[in-house]
Amino acid sequence: MLELRNINKRFGPETALESVSMEIGAGEIHGLVGLNGSGKSTLLNILFGSTTIQETGGYDGTYLLDGRVRRFSSPCQAIRCGIGMVHQEFALIPEMTVAENILISREKGYPFIDALFPRQFSLVDRTSSAMAARQTLHRLNLDLDPDQTTGRLSMNVRQFIEIAREISRDDLRLLLLDEPTAILNTADTDQLLTTLRSLADKGIAILFVSHRLQEILQLCDRLTVLREGRVVSCCAARDSSIDTVTRLMVRESVVKVSRTQRHTDSPPILSVRDFRVRMAGEELHGLDLDVHRNEILGIISLSGHGKLAFGAGVIGQVPFCGRLRLAGEDCSSSPCAAMIRKGLFFLSEERSQLGLLLQHTIMDNIVFAALHHNKRFHHPHWPHWLQVPDQKAIRRHAEHCIAEYDIRCTGPLQSVGNLSGGNQQKVRIAHALTLSPQLLIVNEPTRGIDIAAKERILNLFLDVNHSEGTTIVIASSELDELKRICDRIAVLYRGRLHAILDPAADDLLFTQAISGEPVLQ
Amino acid sequence: MESLARRCNPVTLLFAVLSLAALSVSGMRPAFVCNEIITRFIRDGVMVLALIIPVTAGMGLNFAIVVGAICAQVGLVLAVDYQLPGAESLLLIAAVGVTLSVILGYFIGVCLNRARGREMITTILIGFLATSIYQLVFMVGYGTIITPHNTEMMLSRGTGIRNMVDLQHFRNLLDSIWLVHLGEIEIPLFMFLVVCGMAATVKYILHTRLGKHFAAVGFRGDRVELLGLDSSRIRIMAIVLSTVIACLGHIIFIQNIGMLNVYTAHLNTDIFSCAALLAGGATVSEARVRHALIGIVLFHTLFVVSPQAGQNLFGNPALGEYFRSFVAYGTIAVALVCNLQRRGADGILNRQKDRDR
Ligand SMILES: Nc1ncnc2c1ncn2[C@@H]1O[C@H](COP(=O)(O)OP(=O)(O)OP(=O)(O)O)[C@@H](O)[C@H]1O
Ligand SMILES: [Mg+2]
């Protein structure tokens, strides 16, 4: 159905894709894997006719859909040909409701008015739109009020809405999925994979990008491995193993880090009592939790049970009720900036809106908080109060970070908006660790990060925890990661603390605790 | 209580207080003020409604509604030139005006698509440009290139139209339909319903598929392409609709006044309409029909009573005149500043809260 021949794409002097050829048949699920910046999103954007591709000079090569040569100049044309795409950074409109987002450009109308007026000028039927949206969400096993605003929902719910928008289309023939599972936990992922399987059985071709090799091997019929913009392998998923694919992607094997020495009890640096956060879709209903100094604490829960709300509530991004003590001091009503100055920092799971200055350079992004809150990187020759930044030191630091985090870019002056999704995430982590806070709360730190860089970043967390004594709280849906680096893992259920488990505990025990069954300690 | 305080826009509140204060100082009879406001509500209402769609589509205040007004005036001059009787002239004016404003609206839309992010200043300049071209055509073109049929409206030197054109066939043609008297208060019911019908139409458009697309483009202009919407086309549609509504609004305005100030009648329509809309509680990124209706009443109350209030307070009616333009420009400036402050993540949340209510 889809055939690509010798696709080349350059961004200025940089080559993003080099003679990429592949074929996908109807009803096939095709996996696409590769390290951060290997050109996966770029390939999907070409297939979808994104305007960024046009603006950066187009591409060379032949793109055949059903045997006809295509060259889309805008996504509208691609959509008309039955192509749908789930975007890495989402294409949702946060101010609009869930139903409006799912049915955008396919809104349901009243039959009578539709007959009377041209399509564009006929009234939108809110109830039947909401009903259609609800049905689509049911196919994804999600029970959600379709009339609420999308912007306040948690990221994994938004991910499902983004998927629902595409699968609600009747004319869908080719579905492009760019890292749809990056922030989903195992249960949600399984749900999604079954839905995708049933779509493929109906004859829809699916191109699936992910960094989790396991699910790729489980779901896909065939897979293509990209390395630095080139196809290095294309094989049936049945014939490959995680090991062989890893070696193809990275060239070397990946050593998994894990924590060796664990901290024993120390006094709490942060303690919350009866902590309630009203973050839609991810509420906390009275959490009691102590975070000890110098430890790495993992937080895990099913989606919607509150793990993402903890950080947002503590930093004050979302209002909370209850008591919060930071280093023995009551901070129940401090604004965000004050909390940052007290040595607290929070990296939310959402990067495009809240975490990055997309137009600015990598350099500016990395030092931003440190420059403004920590008074670091000030020019030594100027009086301090003038706050003249020391560009040389900043540049040196940025170059150091780029090497250390393995950020694939053209240099510290490239703007962050041009980086691939995983590399943007690395910039954010560099930003947070540059601030060297006493307590760092991170949501989904390895979202969209490839297998090699993930180990690097986990290792860095262990490093700063060891050398600078930074306390780290990680809310993640990847149990495996948490088990490897945490001292304790808190399991939340229905917005409350359900259990605190030892990372060495059995997987089965975790599964039970996460699903709310009582555990004995 | 708290939600009430948040719902009240400070600008609206200020207007309400100022209007009441000026009303009490001026000592004017309420019935008289009421009549004046009803007249002005009908005269200017549709023009203010024309601003709502572009704001929803994220293009800010469309100062280029002046172009719509110019289209209406072109139709009017032609009608006078051919000396048509009342009803027919109305049809001619509407046909010429709407056709012209669709064409010009399209071109304005194309211009604005090239000036994304700077729409407001661009519309202001387009308004100035259109005014000067229009003045050139009627001052020099008429009588030289275009042959007039009605010499009465020409200047004595033969080229150019007179400053003032009398519209005797046309004056209060519509206002006199279904005139209702309630004591001293006089309501032209038909025109009142026309303005309300126009408001309903705008509200209807905002709830159609197109209206939803306007909102989507307004919220995230950079993302809607990914959703299969053609943002350039949608923005052009917004401006065309706005220009057409403005044109109809100006026809109502002129027939109410009954005289055409050929070179100046359209001049301040944009500023006063924008100020009225903002006074009603709209912002540069969010406007609703309710804001327009409240805004017209508030803004024109202050407009009507301020000269008399100036006379009574300072013994000088000129001060009140001065106060009028101060109020108009002041509202726009204050509303713009308030808007900039509310932008950003905070603004998004506020807007969400507004919608949730
Ligand atoms: N708009 C752009 N301008 C310049 N360079 C770009 C632009 N978009 C992407 N690139 C570059 O193209 C390369 C491929 O990026 P792409 O987004 O396709 O990576 P990816 O495989 O999706 O990675 P990830 O797993 O991190 O999402 C990167 O080196 C990136 O820096
Ligand atoms: Mg990507």
Short mmCIF file of C-alpha atoms in Angstrom, two decimals, chain A residues 49-427:
data_model
loop_
_atom_site.label_atom_id
_atom_site.label_comp_id
_atom_site.label_asym_id
_atom_site.label_seq_id
_atom_site.Cartn_x
_atom_site.Cartn_y
_atom_site.Cartn_z
CA GLY A 49 2.97 16.23 4.45
CA SER A 50 3.84 18.48 7.40
CA THR A 51 4.51 22.08 6.50
CA THR A 52 7.83 22.09 8.40
CA ILE A 53 9.19 19.75 5.73
CA GLN A 54 8.23 22.22 2.99
CA GLU A 55 9.60 25.16 4.91
CA THR A 56 12.97 23.48 5.41
CA GLY A 57 13.42 22.68 1.73
CA GLY A 58 11.30 19.64 0.93
CA TYR A 59 12.69 16.16 0.34
CA ASP A 60 13.97 14.00 -2.51
CA GLY A 61 12.74 10.57 -3.43
CA THR A 62 9.53 8.86 -4.41
CA TYR A 63 6.56 8.39 -2.16
CA LEU A 64 3.95 5.99 -3.52
CA LEU A 65 0.55 5.42 -1.97
CA ASP A 66 -1.51 2.70 -3.66
CA GLY A 67 0.87 2.81 -6.58
CA ARG A 68 0.41 6.53 -7.21
CA VAL A 69 3.18 9.04 -6.66
CA ARG A 70 2.28 11.54 -3.94
CA ARG A 71 3.89 14.73 -2.83
CA PHE A 72 1.78 16.35 -0.18
CA SER A 73 2.27 20.03 0.45
CA SER A 74 0.03 20.17 3.52
CA PRO A 75 -1.43 17.72 6.02
CA CYS A 76 -4.92 18.46 4.64
CA GLN A 77 -4.07 16.55 1.49
CA ALA A 78 -2.62 13.64 3.42
CA ILE A 79 -5.72 13.50 5.60
CA ARG A 80 -7.89 13.43 2.51
CA CYS A 81 -5.95 10.37 1.33
CA GLY A 82 -6.81 8.60 4.57
CA ILE A 83 -3.59 9.16 6.50
CA GLY A 84 -3.80 9.87 10.21
CA MET A 85 -0.99 10.81 12.58
CA VAL A 86 -0.54 10.77 16.32
CA HIS A 87 2.03 13.44 17.03
CA GLN A 88 4.91 13.11 19.42
CA GLU A 89 4.12 16.50 20.97
CA PHE A 90 0.35 16.20 20.40
CA ALA A 91 -1.77 18.34 18.13
CA LEU A 92 -4.50 18.96 20.66
CA ILE A 93 -6.01 22.35 21.35
CA PRO A 94 -5.89 22.67 25.14
CA GLU A 95 -8.63 25.29 25.34
CA MET A 96 -11.20 23.15 23.59
CA THR A 97 -13.19 20.29 25.05
CA VAL A 98 -12.37 16.63 24.63
CA ALA A 99 -15.25 16.09 22.22
CA GLU A 100 -14.29 19.10 20.12
CA ASN A 101 -10.72 17.85 19.94
CA ILE A 102 -11.64 14.34 18.95
CA LEU A 103 -14.13 15.37 16.29
CA ILE A 104 -12.37 18.43 14.97
CA SER A 105 -13.18 18.96 11.27
CA ARG A 106 -15.67 16.07 11.49
CA GLU A 107 -18.13 17.68 13.91
CA LYS A 108 -21.58 16.13 14.07
CA GLY A 109 -24.46 18.34 13.00
CA TYR A 110 -28.25 18.23 13.06
CA PRO A 111 -29.47 16.45 9.91
CA PHE A 112 -32.17 19.03 9.30
CA ILE A 113 -29.85 22.02 9.46
CA ASP A 114 -27.20 20.16 7.49
CA ALA A 115 -29.68 19.79 4.66
CA LEU A 116 -30.60 23.44 4.83
CA PHE A 117 -27.22 25.15 4.98
CA PRO A 118 -23.81 24.44 3.48
CA ARG A 119 -21.78 22.08 5.66
CA GLN A 120 -19.53 24.76 7.08
CA PHE A 121 -22.44 26.94 8.12
CA SER A 122 -24.51 24.39 9.92
CA LEU A 123 -24.84 24.13 13.64
CA VAL A 124 -22.72 21.70 15.64
CA ASP A 125 -24.76 19.21 17.62
CA ARG A 126 -23.04 19.08 20.97
CA THR A 127 -24.89 16.11 22.40
CA SER A 128 -24.34 13.82 19.47
CA SER A 129 -20.72 15.00 19.20
CA ALA A 130 -20.23 14.17 22.85
CA MET A 131 -21.84 10.80 22.30
CA ALA A 132 -19.61 9.98 19.35
CA ALA A 133 -16.56 11.07 21.34
CA ARG A 134 -17.63 8.93 24.26
CA GLN A 135 -17.98 5.92 22.01
CA THR A 136 -14.50 6.37 20.59
CA LEU A 137 -13.07 6.73 24.07
CA HIS A 138 -14.85 3.53 25.05
CA ARG A 139 -13.01 1.72 22.30
CA LEU A 140 -9.84 2.76 24.13
CA ASN A 141 -11.40 1.70 27.43
CA LEU A 142 -11.45 5.22 28.76
CA ASP A 143 -14.38 6.64 30.65
CA LEU A 144 -14.14 10.39 30.50
CA ASP A 145 -16.53 13.31 30.41
CA PRO A 146 -16.16 14.58 26.82
CA ASP A 147 -17.28 18.09 27.79
CA GLN A 148 -14.27 19.00 29.88
CA THR A 149 -11.38 21.13 28.75
CA THR A 150 -8.45 19.16 27.42
CA GLY A 151 -5.71 21.42 28.76
CA ARG A 152 -6.21 20.42 32.35
CA LEU A 153 -6.14 16.69 31.79
CA SER A 154 -3.09 14.67 32.58
CA MET A 155 -0.68 13.73 29.82
CA ASN A 156 -1.67 10.10 29.48
CA VAL A 157 -5.32 10.97 29.11
CA ARG A 158 -4.31 13.50 26.51
CA GLN A 159 -2.32 10.85 24.74
CA PHE A 160 -5.46 8.73 24.50
CA ILE A 161 -7.47 11.69 23.22
CA GLU A 162 -4.85 12.26 20.55
CA ILE A 163 -5.18 8.62 19.53
CA ALA A 164 -8.97 8.73 19.74
CA ARG A 165 -9.02 11.63 17.30
CA GLU A 166 -7.35 9.50 14.65
CA ILE A 167 -9.15 6.23 15.22
CA SER A 168 -12.54 7.92 15.18
CA ARG A 169 -12.09 8.54 11.48
CA ASP A 170 -13.99 6.24 9.16
CA ASP A 171 -11.74 6.86 6.18
CA LEU A 172 -8.52 5.99 7.98
CA ARG A 173 -6.20 3.78 5.92
CA LEU A 174 -2.71 4.48 7.17
CA LEU A 175 -2.06 5.41 10.78
CA LEU A 176 1.25 6.95 11.81
CA LEU A 177 1.98 6.73 15.53
CA ASP A 178 4.91 8.72 16.93
CA GLU A 179 5.80 7.34 20.34
CA PRO A 180 2.23 6.87 21.54
CA THR A 181 3.29 4.74 24.49
CA ALA A 182 6.08 6.93 25.85
CA ILE A 183 4.12 7.98 28.91
CA LEU A 184 1.70 5.09 29.24
CA ASN A 185 2.07 2.42 31.87
CA THR A 186 1.93 -1.27 31.12
CA ALA A 187 -1.80 -1.68 31.56
CA ASP A 188 -2.61 1.28 29.32
CA THR A 189 -0.06 0.16 26.76
CA ASP A 190 -1.57 -3.31 26.58
CA GLN A 191 -4.96 -1.73 26.07
CA LEU A 192 -3.62 0.40 23.26
CA LEU A 193 -1.84 -2.49 21.60
CA THR A 194 -5.02 -4.58 21.47
CA THR A 195 -6.89 -1.65 19.96
CA LEU A 196 -4.19 -1.25 17.33
CA ARG A 197 -4.27 -4.95 16.55
CA SER A 198 -8.00 -4.82 15.95
CA LEU A 199 -7.54 -1.78 13.69
CA ALA A 200 -4.93 -3.65 11.68
CA ASP A 201 -7.29 -6.60 11.35
CA LYS A 202 -9.70 -4.26 9.62
CA GLY A 203 -7.06 -3.58 6.98
CA ILE A 204 -5.54 -0.35 8.29
CA ALA A 205 -1.80 -0.09 7.85
CA ILE A 206 0.04 1.16 10.93
CA LEU A 207 3.50 2.64 11.26
CA PHE A 208 4.48 2.51 14.92
CA VAL A 209 7.40 4.38 16.47
CA SER A 210 8.56 3.52 19.95
CA HIS A 211 11.64 3.25 22.11
CA ARG A 212 10.30 0.24 23.97
CA LEU A 213 11.60 -2.67 21.97
CA GLN A 214 9.55 -5.18 23.84
CA GLU A 215 6.23 -3.83 22.71
CA ILE A 216 7.53 -3.37 19.19
CA LEU A 217 8.46 -7.02 19.00
CA GLN A 218 5.18 -8.02 20.57
CA LEU A 219 2.95 -5.93 18.32
CA CYS A 220 4.59 -5.50 14.96
CA ASP A 221 4.71 -7.75 11.94
CA ARG A 222 7.89 -6.24 10.59
CA LEU A 223 10.27 -3.58 11.81
CA THR A 224 12.73 -1.12 10.35
CA VAL A 225 15.77 0.09 12.25
CA LEU A 226 17.09 3.58 11.56
CA ARG A 227 20.56 4.74 12.49
CA GLU A 228 21.63 8.31 11.76
CA GLY A 229 19.01 8.59 9.06
CA ARG A 230 19.81 5.36 7.28
CA VAL A 231 17.90 2.09 7.25
CA VAL A 232 20.24 -0.48 8.75
CA SER A 233 17.81 -3.35 8.86
CA CYS A 234 14.30 -4.31 7.89
CA CYS A 235 13.15 -7.68 9.10
CA ALA A 236 10.22 -9.65 10.43
CA ALA A 237 9.66 -9.08 14.12
CA ARG A 238 9.37 -12.79 14.70
CA ASP A 239 12.99 -13.34 13.66
CA SER A 240 14.57 -10.69 15.87
CA SER A 241 15.23 -10.28 19.56
CA ILE A 242 15.71 -7.26 21.76
CA ASP A 243 19.41 -7.90 21.77
CA THR A 244 19.88 -7.96 18.02
CA VAL A 245 17.78 -4.86 17.52
CA THR A 246 19.67 -3.01 20.24
CA ARG A 247 22.95 -3.87 18.64
CA LEU A 248 21.68 -2.64 15.27
CA MET A 249 20.53 0.66 16.76
CA VAL A 250 23.42 1.45 19.05
CA ARG A 251 26.25 -0.60 17.57
CA GLU A 252 27.45 -1.41 21.07
CA SER A 253 25.55 -3.19 23.78
CA VAL A 254 23.91 -1.18 26.53
CA VAL A 255 24.94 -1.66 30.12
CA LYS A 256 22.04 -1.28 32.49
CA VAL A 257 22.83 0.84 35.52
CA SER A 258 21.56 0.02 38.90
CA ARG A 259 21.92 1.34 42.38
CA THR A 260 24.47 -0.41 44.51
CA GLN A 261 24.53 1.33 47.82
CA ARG A 262 21.30 2.40 49.42
CA HIS A 263 20.59 5.11 51.91
CA THR A 264 19.32 4.31 55.31
CA ASP A 265 16.86 6.51 57.15
CA SER A 266 17.61 10.19 57.39
CA PRO A 267 15.29 13.04 58.47
CA PRO A 268 12.54 14.04 56.05
CA ILE A 269 13.25 16.99 53.75
CA LEU A 270 9.70 17.20 52.50
CA SER A 271 6.61 15.96 54.20
CA VAL A 272 3.03 16.34 53.13
CA ARG A 273 -0.04 15.61 55.19
CA ASP A 274 -3.58 15.26 53.91
CA PHE A 275 -2.31 16.58 50.60
CA ARG A 276 -5.09 17.16 48.06
CA VAL A 277 -4.44 18.28 44.52
CA ARG A 278 -7.24 18.87 42.07
CA MET A 279 -5.57 18.11 38.81
CA ALA A 280 -8.25 16.81 36.47
CA GLY A 281 -7.82 13.13 35.69
CA GLU A 282 -4.97 12.74 38.15
CA GLU A 283 -6.26 13.81 41.55
CA LEU A 284 -4.74 13.34 44.98
CA HIS A 285 -7.23 12.85 47.79
CA GLY A 286 -5.24 13.21 50.97
CA LEU A 287 -1.72 11.92 50.57
CA ASP A 288 0.59 11.49 53.57
CA LEU A 289 4.16 11.07 52.46
CA ASP A 290 7.65 11.80 53.78
CA VAL A 291 10.60 12.24 51.47
CA HIS A 292 13.87 11.61 53.27
CA ARG A 293 16.99 13.66 52.66
CA ASN A 294 19.40 12.15 50.13
CA GLU A 295 17.16 9.39 48.98
CA ILE A 296 15.77 8.56 45.58
CA LEU A 297 12.07 7.95 45.97
CA GLY A 298 10.00 6.42 43.21
CA ILE A 299 6.30 7.05 42.84
CA ILE A 300 4.20 4.68 40.81
CA SER A 301 0.50 4.27 40.23
CA LEU A 302 -1.94 3.43 37.52
CA SER A 303 -2.78 6.37 35.33
CA GLY A 304 -5.36 8.57 36.97
CA HIS A 305 -4.34 7.57 40.48
CA GLY A 306 -2.29 10.64 41.22
CA LYS A 307 1.42 10.06 40.65
CA LEU A 308 1.76 13.02 38.29
CA ALA A 309 -0.09 15.39 40.59
CA PHE A 310 2.42 15.17 43.43
CA GLY A 311 5.12 17.32 41.84
CA ALA A 312 2.70 19.77 40.30
CA GLY A 313 1.05 20.26 43.67
CA VAL A 314 4.25 20.60 45.68
CA ILE A 315 5.74 23.26 43.42
CA GLY A 316 2.42 25.12 43.39
CA GLN A 317 1.69 24.82 39.70
CA VAL A 318 -1.69 23.37 40.58
CA PRO A 319 -3.36 24.61 43.77
CA PHE A 320 -3.51 22.18 46.68
CA CYS A 321 -4.97 21.89 50.16
CA GLY A 322 -3.30 20.28 53.10
CA ARG A 323 0.00 20.75 54.89
CA LEU A 324 3.39 20.83 53.26
CA ARG A 325 6.66 21.13 55.15
CA LEU A 326 9.92 21.66 53.33
CA ALA A 327 13.04 21.16 55.46
CA GLY A 328 11.00 21.60 58.61
CA GLU A 329 9.47 24.86 57.45
CA ASP A 330 5.77 25.25 56.70
CA CYS A 331 5.37 26.17 53.03
CA SER A 332 1.70 25.63 52.45
CA SER A 333 1.22 28.85 50.55
CA SER A 334 4.45 29.71 48.78
CA PRO A 335 4.40 30.63 45.09
CA CYS A 336 6.39 28.71 42.49
CA ALA A 337 9.38 31.05 42.37
CA ALA A 338 9.78 30.98 46.14
CA MET A 339 9.79 27.21 46.11
CA ILE A 340 12.50 27.18 43.45
CA ARG A 341 14.58 29.55 45.54
CA LYS A 342 14.18 27.21 48.49
CA GLY A 343 15.94 24.56 46.47
CA LEU A 344 13.03 22.69 45.02
CA PHE A 345 12.63 21.99 41.33
CA PHE A 346 9.99 20.20 39.35
CA LEU A 347 10.14 18.82 35.84
CA SER A 348 6.67 18.11 34.58
CA GLU A 349 5.85 15.43 32.08
CA GLU A 350 4.83 18.06 29.57
CA ARG A 351 7.70 19.61 27.71
CA SER A 352 6.39 21.73 24.91
CA GLN A 353 4.28 24.15 26.94
CA LEU A 354 5.72 24.28 30.39
CA GLY A 355 9.28 23.14 30.18
CA LEU A 356 11.12 24.73 27.30
CA LEU A 357 11.69 28.03 25.57
CA LEU A 358 11.35 26.58 22.10
CA GLN A 359 12.59 29.61 20.18
CA HIS A 360 15.68 29.97 22.33
CA THR A 361 18.99 28.21 22.02
CA ILE A 362 20.03 25.07 23.84
CA MET A 363 22.48 27.19 25.81
CA ASP A 364 19.83 29.58 27.12
CA ASN A 365 17.53 26.75 28.02
CA ILE A 366 20.11 24.87 30.02
CA VAL A 367 21.16 27.78 32.21
CA PHE A 368 17.84 29.57 32.44
CA ALA A 369 16.75 28.66 35.96
CA ALA A 370 20.28 28.63 37.35
CA LEU A 371 20.87 32.14 36.02
CA HIS A 372 17.64 33.53 37.41
CA HIS A 373 17.24 31.73 40.68
CA ASN A 374 20.69 30.62 41.71
CA LYS A 375 22.68 33.66 40.58
CA ARG A 376 25.12 31.37 38.89
CA PHE A 377 26.89 32.25 35.64
CA HIS A 378 27.10 35.95 36.47
CA HIS A 379 29.98 37.79 34.92
CA PRO A 380 32.79 38.06 37.48
CA HIS A 381 33.97 41.54 36.35
CA TRP A 382 30.63 43.26 36.59
CA PRO A 383 28.91 44.21 39.84
CA HIS A 384 26.67 41.40 40.93
CA TRP A 385 23.46 43.36 41.00
CA LEU A 386 23.72 44.14 37.29
CA GLN A 387 23.28 40.42 36.66
CA VAL A 388 25.34 40.43 33.50
CA PRO A 389 25.50 36.85 32.26
CA ASP A 390 28.91 35.37 31.62
CA GLN A 391 28.49 34.06 28.08
CA LYS A 392 31.79 32.21 28.03
CA ALA A 393 31.07 30.20 31.14
CA ILE A 394 27.54 29.50 29.93
CA ARG A 395 28.83 28.23 26.63
CA ARG A 396 31.39 26.04 28.28
CA HIS A 397 28.76 24.58 30.56
CA ALA A 398 26.38 23.97 27.66
CA GLU A 399 29.07 22.20 25.67
CA HIS A 400 29.84 20.06 28.66
CA CYS A 401 26.18 19.13 29.03
CA ILE A 402 25.80 18.33 25.35
CA ALA A 403 28.66 15.88 25.59
CA GLU A 404 27.57 14.40 28.87
CA TYR A 405 23.91 13.88 27.97
CA ASP A 406 24.69 13.00 24.38
CA ILE A 407 22.38 15.65 22.95
CA ARG A 408 22.37 15.25 19.17
CA CYS A 409 22.55 18.78 17.80
CA THR A 410 24.60 21.13 15.66
CA GLY A 411 25.93 23.05 18.64
CA PRO A 412 24.89 25.00 21.73
CA LEU A 413 23.39 27.73 19.56
CA GLN A 414 20.81 25.56 17.82
CA SER A 415 17.31 26.45 18.89
CA VAL A 416 15.54 23.87 20.99
CA GLY A 417 12.47 23.79 18.77
CA ASN A 418 14.55 22.13 16.04
CA LEU A 419 15.70 19.24 18.20
CA SER A 420 14.12 15.82 18.13
CA GLY A 421 11.71 14.99 20.95
CA GLY A 422 14.13 12.89 22.97
CA ASN A 423 16.88 15.47 22.72
CA GLN A 424 14.51 18.15 23.99
CA GLN A 425 13.90 15.97 27.01
CA LYS A 426 17.65 15.70 27.58
CA VAL A 427 17.94 19.50 27.49
#
